[in-house]
Coordinates of C-alpha atoms and ligand atoms in Angstrom, one line a residue:
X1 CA 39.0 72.9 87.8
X2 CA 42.6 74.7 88.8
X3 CA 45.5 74.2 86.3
X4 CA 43.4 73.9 83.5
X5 CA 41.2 77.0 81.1
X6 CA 42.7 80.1 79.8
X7 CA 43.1 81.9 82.9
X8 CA 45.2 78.7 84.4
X9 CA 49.0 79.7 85.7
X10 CA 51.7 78.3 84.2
X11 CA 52.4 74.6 85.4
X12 CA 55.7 74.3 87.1
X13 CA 58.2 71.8 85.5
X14 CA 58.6 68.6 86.7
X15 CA 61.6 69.6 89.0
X16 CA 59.6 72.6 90.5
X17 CA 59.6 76.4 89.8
X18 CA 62.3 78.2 87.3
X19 CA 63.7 81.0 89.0
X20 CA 62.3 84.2 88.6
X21 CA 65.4 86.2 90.2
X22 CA 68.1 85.3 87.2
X23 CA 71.6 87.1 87.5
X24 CA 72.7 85.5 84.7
X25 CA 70.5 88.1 82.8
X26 CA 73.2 90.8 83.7
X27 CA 75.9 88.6 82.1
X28 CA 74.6 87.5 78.7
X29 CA 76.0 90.1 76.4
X30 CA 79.4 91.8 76.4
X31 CA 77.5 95.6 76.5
X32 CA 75.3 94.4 79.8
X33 CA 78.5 93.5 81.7
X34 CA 79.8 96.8 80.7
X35 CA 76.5 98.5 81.3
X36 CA 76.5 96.6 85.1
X37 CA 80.4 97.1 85.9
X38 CA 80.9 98.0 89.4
X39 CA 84.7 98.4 89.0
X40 CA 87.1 99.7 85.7
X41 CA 90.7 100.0 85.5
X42 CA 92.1 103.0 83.7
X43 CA 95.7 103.8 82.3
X44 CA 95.0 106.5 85.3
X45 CA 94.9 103.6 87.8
X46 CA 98.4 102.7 86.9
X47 CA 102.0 103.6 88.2
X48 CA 105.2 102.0 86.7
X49 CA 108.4 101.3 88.4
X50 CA 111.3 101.3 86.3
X51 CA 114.6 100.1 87.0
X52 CA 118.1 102.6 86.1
X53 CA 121.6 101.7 85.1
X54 CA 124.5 103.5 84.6
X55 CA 125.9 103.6 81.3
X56 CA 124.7 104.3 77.6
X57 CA 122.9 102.6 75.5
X58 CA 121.4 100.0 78.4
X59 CA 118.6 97.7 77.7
X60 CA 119.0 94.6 80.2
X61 CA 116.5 92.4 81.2
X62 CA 116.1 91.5 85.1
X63 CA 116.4 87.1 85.0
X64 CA 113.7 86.5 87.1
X65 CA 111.2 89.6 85.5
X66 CA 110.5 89.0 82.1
X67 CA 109.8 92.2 79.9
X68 CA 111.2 94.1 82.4
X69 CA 114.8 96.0 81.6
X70 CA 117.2 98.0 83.8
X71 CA 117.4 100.9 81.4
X72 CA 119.9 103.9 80.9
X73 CA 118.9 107.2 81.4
X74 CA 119.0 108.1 77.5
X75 CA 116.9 104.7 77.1
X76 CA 114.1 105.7 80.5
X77 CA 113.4 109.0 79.0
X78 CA 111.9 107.5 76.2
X79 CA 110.3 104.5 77.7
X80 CA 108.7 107.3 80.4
X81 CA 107.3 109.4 77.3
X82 CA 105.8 106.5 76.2
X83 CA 104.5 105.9 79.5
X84 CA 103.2 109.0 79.7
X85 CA 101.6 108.8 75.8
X86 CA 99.4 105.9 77.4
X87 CA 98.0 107.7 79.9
X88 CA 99.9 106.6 83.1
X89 CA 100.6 109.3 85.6
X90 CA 103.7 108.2 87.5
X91 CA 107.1 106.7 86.7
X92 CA 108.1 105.2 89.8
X93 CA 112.2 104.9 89.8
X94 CA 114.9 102.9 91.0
X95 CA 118.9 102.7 90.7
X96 CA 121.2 99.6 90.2
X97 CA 124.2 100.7 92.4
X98 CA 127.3 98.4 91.7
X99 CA 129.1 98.0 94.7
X100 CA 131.9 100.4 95.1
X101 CA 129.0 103.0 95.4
X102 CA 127.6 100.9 98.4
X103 CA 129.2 102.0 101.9
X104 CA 128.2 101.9 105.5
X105 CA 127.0 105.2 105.6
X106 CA 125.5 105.5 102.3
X107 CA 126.6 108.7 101.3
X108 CA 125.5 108.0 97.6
X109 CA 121.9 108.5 99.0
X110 CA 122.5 111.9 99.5
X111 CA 124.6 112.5 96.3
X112 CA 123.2 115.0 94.2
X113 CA 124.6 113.5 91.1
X114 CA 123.5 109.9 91.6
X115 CA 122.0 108.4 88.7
X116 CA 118.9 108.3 90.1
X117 CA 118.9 112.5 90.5
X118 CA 120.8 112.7 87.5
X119 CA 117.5 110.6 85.7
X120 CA 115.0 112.9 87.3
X121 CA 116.5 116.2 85.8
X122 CA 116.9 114.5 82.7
X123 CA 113.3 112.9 82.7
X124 CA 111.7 116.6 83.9
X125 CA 113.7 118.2 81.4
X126 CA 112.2 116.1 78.3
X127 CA 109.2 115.0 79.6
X128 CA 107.5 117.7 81.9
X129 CA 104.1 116.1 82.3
X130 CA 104.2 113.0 84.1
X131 CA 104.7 112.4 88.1
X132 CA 108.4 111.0 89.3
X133 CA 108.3 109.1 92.2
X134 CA 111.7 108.1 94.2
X135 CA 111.8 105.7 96.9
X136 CA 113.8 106.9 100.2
X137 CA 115.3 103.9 102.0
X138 CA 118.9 103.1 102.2
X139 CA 119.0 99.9 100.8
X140 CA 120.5 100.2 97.2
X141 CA 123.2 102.3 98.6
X142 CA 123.6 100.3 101.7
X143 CA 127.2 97.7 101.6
X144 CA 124.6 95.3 104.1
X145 CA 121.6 95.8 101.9
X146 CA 119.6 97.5 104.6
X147 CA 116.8 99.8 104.4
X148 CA 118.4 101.4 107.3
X149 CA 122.0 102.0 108.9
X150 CA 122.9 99.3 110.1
X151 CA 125.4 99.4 113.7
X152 CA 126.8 96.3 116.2
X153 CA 123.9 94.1 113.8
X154 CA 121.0 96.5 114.5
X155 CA 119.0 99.3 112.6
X156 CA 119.1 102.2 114.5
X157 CA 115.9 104.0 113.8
X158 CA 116.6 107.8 114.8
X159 CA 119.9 108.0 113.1
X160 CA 118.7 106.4 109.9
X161 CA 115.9 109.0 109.5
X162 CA 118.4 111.9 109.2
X163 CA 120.3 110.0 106.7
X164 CA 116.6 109.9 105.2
X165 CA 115.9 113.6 105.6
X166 CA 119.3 114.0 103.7
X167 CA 117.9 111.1 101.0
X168 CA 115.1 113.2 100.9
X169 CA 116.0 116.3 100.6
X170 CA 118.4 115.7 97.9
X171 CA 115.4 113.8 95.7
X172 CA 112.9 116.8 95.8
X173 CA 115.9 119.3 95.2
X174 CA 116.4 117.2 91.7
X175 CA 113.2 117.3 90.8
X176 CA 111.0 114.5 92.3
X177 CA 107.1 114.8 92.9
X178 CA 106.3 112.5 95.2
X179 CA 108.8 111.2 97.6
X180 CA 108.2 107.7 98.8
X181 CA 109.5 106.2 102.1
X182 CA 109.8 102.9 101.7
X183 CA 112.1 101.8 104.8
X184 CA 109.6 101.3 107.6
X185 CA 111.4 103.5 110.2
X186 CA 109.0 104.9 113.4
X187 CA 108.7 108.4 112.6
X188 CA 110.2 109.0 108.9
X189 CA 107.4 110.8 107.2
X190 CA 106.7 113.3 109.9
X191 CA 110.8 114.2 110.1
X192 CA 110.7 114.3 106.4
X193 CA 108.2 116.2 105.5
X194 CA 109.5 118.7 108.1
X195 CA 112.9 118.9 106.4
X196 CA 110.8 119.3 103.3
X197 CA 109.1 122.2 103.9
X198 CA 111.7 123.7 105.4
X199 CA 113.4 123.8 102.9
X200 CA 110.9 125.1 100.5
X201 CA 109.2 122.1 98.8
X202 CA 105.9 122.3 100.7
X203 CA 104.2 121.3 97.3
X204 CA 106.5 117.6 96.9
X205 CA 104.0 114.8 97.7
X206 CA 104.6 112.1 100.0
X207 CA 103.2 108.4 99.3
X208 CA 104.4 107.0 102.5
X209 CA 104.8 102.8 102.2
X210 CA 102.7 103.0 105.2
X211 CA 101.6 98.9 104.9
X212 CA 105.1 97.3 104.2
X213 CA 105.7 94.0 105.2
X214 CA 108.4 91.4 105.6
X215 CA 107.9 89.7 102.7
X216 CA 109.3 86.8 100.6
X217 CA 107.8 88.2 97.5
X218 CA 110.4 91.0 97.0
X219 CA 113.2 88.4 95.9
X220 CA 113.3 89.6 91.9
X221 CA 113.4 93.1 92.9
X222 CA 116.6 93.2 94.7
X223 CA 118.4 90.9 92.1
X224 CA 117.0 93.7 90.0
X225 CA 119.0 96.7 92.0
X226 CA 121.8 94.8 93.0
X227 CA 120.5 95.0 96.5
X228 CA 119.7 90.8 96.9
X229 CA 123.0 89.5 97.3
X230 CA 124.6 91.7 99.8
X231 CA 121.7 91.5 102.6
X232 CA 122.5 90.5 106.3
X233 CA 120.1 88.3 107.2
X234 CA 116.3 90.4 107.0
X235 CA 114.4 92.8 107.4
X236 CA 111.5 91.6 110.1
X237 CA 112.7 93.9 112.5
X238 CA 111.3 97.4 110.6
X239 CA 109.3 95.6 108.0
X240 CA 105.5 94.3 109.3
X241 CA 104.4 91.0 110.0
X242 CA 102.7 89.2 107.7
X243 CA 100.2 87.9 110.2
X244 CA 99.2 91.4 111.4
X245 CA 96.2 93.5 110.3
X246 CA 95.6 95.9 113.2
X247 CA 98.9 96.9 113.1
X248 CA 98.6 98.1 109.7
X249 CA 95.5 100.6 110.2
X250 CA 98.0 101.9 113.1
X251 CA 100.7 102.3 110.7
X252 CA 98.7 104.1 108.2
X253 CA 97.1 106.3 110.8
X254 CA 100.5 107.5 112.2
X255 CA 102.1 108.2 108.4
X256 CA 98.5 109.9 107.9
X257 CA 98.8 112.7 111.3
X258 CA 102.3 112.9 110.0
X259 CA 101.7 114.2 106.8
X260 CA 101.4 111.6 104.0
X261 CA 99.1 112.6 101.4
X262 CA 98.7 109.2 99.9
X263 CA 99.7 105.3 102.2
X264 CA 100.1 102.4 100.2
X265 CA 100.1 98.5 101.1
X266 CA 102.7 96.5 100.2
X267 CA 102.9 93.7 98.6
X268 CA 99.6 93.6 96.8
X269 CA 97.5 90.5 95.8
X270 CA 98.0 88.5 98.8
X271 CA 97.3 91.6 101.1
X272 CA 94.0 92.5 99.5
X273 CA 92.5 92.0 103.0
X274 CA 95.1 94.4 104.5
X275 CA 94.0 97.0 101.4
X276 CA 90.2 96.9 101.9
X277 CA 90.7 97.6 105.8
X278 CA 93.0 100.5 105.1
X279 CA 90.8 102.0 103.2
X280 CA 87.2 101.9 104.4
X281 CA 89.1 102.4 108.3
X282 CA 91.2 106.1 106.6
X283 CA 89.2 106.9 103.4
X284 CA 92.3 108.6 101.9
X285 CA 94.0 108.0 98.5
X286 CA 95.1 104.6 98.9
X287 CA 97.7 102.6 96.8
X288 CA 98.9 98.9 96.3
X289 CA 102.1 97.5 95.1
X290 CA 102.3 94.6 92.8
X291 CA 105.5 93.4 94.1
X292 CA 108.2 92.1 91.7
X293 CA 107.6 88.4 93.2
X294 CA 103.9 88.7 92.0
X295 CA 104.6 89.9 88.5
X296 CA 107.1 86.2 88.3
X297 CA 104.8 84.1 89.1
X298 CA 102.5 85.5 87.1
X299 CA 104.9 85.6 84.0
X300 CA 106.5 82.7 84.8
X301 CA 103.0 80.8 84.9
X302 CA 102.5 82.5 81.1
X303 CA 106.2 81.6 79.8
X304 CA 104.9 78.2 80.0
X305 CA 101.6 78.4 78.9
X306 CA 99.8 78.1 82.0
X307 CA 98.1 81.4 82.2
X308 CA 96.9 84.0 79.3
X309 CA 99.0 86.9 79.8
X310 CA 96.6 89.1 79.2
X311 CA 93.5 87.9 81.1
X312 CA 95.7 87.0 84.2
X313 CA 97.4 90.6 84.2
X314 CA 94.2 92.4 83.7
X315 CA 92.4 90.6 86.1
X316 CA 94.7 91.0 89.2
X317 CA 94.8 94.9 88.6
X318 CA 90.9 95.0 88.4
X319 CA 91.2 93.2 91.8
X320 CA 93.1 96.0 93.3
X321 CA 90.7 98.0 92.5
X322 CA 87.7 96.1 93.5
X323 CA 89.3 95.8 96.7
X324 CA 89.5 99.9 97.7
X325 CA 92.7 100.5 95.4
X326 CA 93.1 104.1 93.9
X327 CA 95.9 103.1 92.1
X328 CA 98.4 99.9 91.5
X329 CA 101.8 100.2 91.0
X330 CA 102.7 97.3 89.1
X331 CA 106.0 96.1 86.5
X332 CA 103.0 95.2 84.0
X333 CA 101.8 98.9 83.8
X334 CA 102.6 99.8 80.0
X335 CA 101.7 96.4 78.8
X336 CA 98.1 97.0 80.7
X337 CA 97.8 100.5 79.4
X338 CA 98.5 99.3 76.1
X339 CA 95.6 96.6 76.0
X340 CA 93.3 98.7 78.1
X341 CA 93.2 101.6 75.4
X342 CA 92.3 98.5 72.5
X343 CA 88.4 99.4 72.0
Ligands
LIG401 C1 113.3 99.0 99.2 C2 112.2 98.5 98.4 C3 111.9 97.2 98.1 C4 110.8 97.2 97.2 C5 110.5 98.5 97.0 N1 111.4 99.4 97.7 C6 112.5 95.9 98.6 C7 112.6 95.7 100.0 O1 112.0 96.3 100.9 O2 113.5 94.8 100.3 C8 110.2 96.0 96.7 C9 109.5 96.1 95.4 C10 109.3 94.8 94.7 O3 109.5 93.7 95.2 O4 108.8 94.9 93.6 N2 113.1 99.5 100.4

């Protein structure tokens, strides 16, 4: 009768049928979940931002960044070669200005020897083949810590873009690849990439912080330029919402018609939602920013044994890229590049 004779099926177990559909299969060796890897992170994924102080000789770590270090400009050309020896395409820089170079009009924006145009001639000079980026907003130079110029309390949009053109200019006359407008005025990138071309750097990329919000998570970094301490009150009046979405694909789209040849979103991790709508709504070269408050609580989480450096650091940079990411700027850059050449 059925179930029994040489030609019988197998008999199910006594809980019912195995599965026949098993993804586990896919797992079960280290070369299969190579083999079936939707997603890899590359040294070329990677941009580093690197913080500069005046001075010789300077190595300082940031308090609330560990492994990162304001570094002279002797001291970042050789941390930038290395960079550029691990395979990371782009040095991302930004100043510590003490405070008798911050003004209300922040003139040392536009100052051609500022130490950060004095580090990108120095940088291009010694290392030739890797992309500079420089962020244009006011706020490093800026006495009230504002992206913006700030008059009677407010930000006053128009007038703070031609200190930006100025920014601007200045930045791509040192030497800088990719300019980076990072103060979230209405109209900046179109007004600077006009001043741009006109004055002959057509071929200076913009990666326009298209996505930038109001966020708590940028604490670390202004202790880290000096920026922190002298802010009046905040910056939710240029900066985005965090509770908006819409808003940002507009955003993106008007930095897109107005010339920016690569948007980012900003900060990263908790925004992946933001990212993956930015990029299947533009399909352009899209970037996220792994924001200084993410790399300390990530660190901190590892200074007490909480979290494996490694694994933790690894795995939030493959999510960037999982989630429509081209690239990731991120504080943990050479410390990723390093373990992601290991075989
Ligand atoms: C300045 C600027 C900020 C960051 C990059 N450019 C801070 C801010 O907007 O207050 C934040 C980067 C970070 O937190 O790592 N416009």
């Amino acid at each position: 009768g059925p179930g029994t004779g040489p030609d019988a099926a197998p008999q199910p177990a006594a809980h019912g049928a195995f599965p026949t559909v098993r993804l586990r299969r896919n797992r079960s060796e280290p070369w299969t979940r190579r083999l079936v890897a939707e997603t890899r992170l590359t040294p070329a994924d990677l941009m580093w931002p690197l913080f500069l102080e005046d001075g010789t000789d300077v190595w300082r770590e940031v308090p609330s960044m560990p492994g990162v270090h304001r570094l002279s400009i002797e001291r970042a050309v050789d941390a930038v070669a290395r960079a550029r020896d691990l395979g990371i395409p782009v040095v991302a820089l930004f100043p510590h200005v003490p405070s008798e170079r911050k003004t209300a009009d922040c003139a040392e924006a536009w100052n051609p020897d500022n130490l950060v145009c004095r580090a990108v001639r120095e940088i291009k000079r010694q290392v030739p083949d890797i992309g500079l980026m420089c962020d244009v907003a006011l706020d490093p130079y800026n006495a009230l810590g504002h992206d913006g110029l700030v008059e009677d309390g407010r930000i006053p949009n128009d007038a703070t873009i031609d200190a930006l053109i100025r920014q601007a200019r200045t930045l791509a006359d040192a030497g800088c690849d990719i300019i980076g407008p990072s103060d979230m005025m209405d109209g900046r990138v179109g007004a600077i990439r006009r001043a741009l071309d006109a004055a002959g750097h057509q071929d200076v990329k913009m990666m326009a912080y298209s996505a930038k919000y109001a966020s708590a998570f940028y604490g670390p970094f202004r202790d880290a330029v000096g920026s922190g301490g002298f802010l009046a009150g905040d910056k939710k009046t240029y900066q985005m919402d965090p509770a908006n979405t819409d808003e940002a694909l507009r955003e993106v789209g008007l930095d897109l018609q107005e010339g920016a040849d690569m948007v980012m979103v900003k900060p990263g991790m908790p925004y992946l939602d933001v990212l993956r709508r930015v990029k299947d709504a533009h399909r352009v070269p899209t970037f996220a920013y792994q924001v200084s408050g993410e790399y300390a609580m990530m660190k901190a989480a590892v200074e007490r044994g909480w979290l494996d450096n490694r694994q933790v650091v690894l795995e939030s940079l493959l999510a960037f890229k999982r989630a429509g990411a081209d690239g990731v700027l991120t504080y943990a850059a050479v410390e990723a590049a390093e373990w992601l050449r290991e075989p």
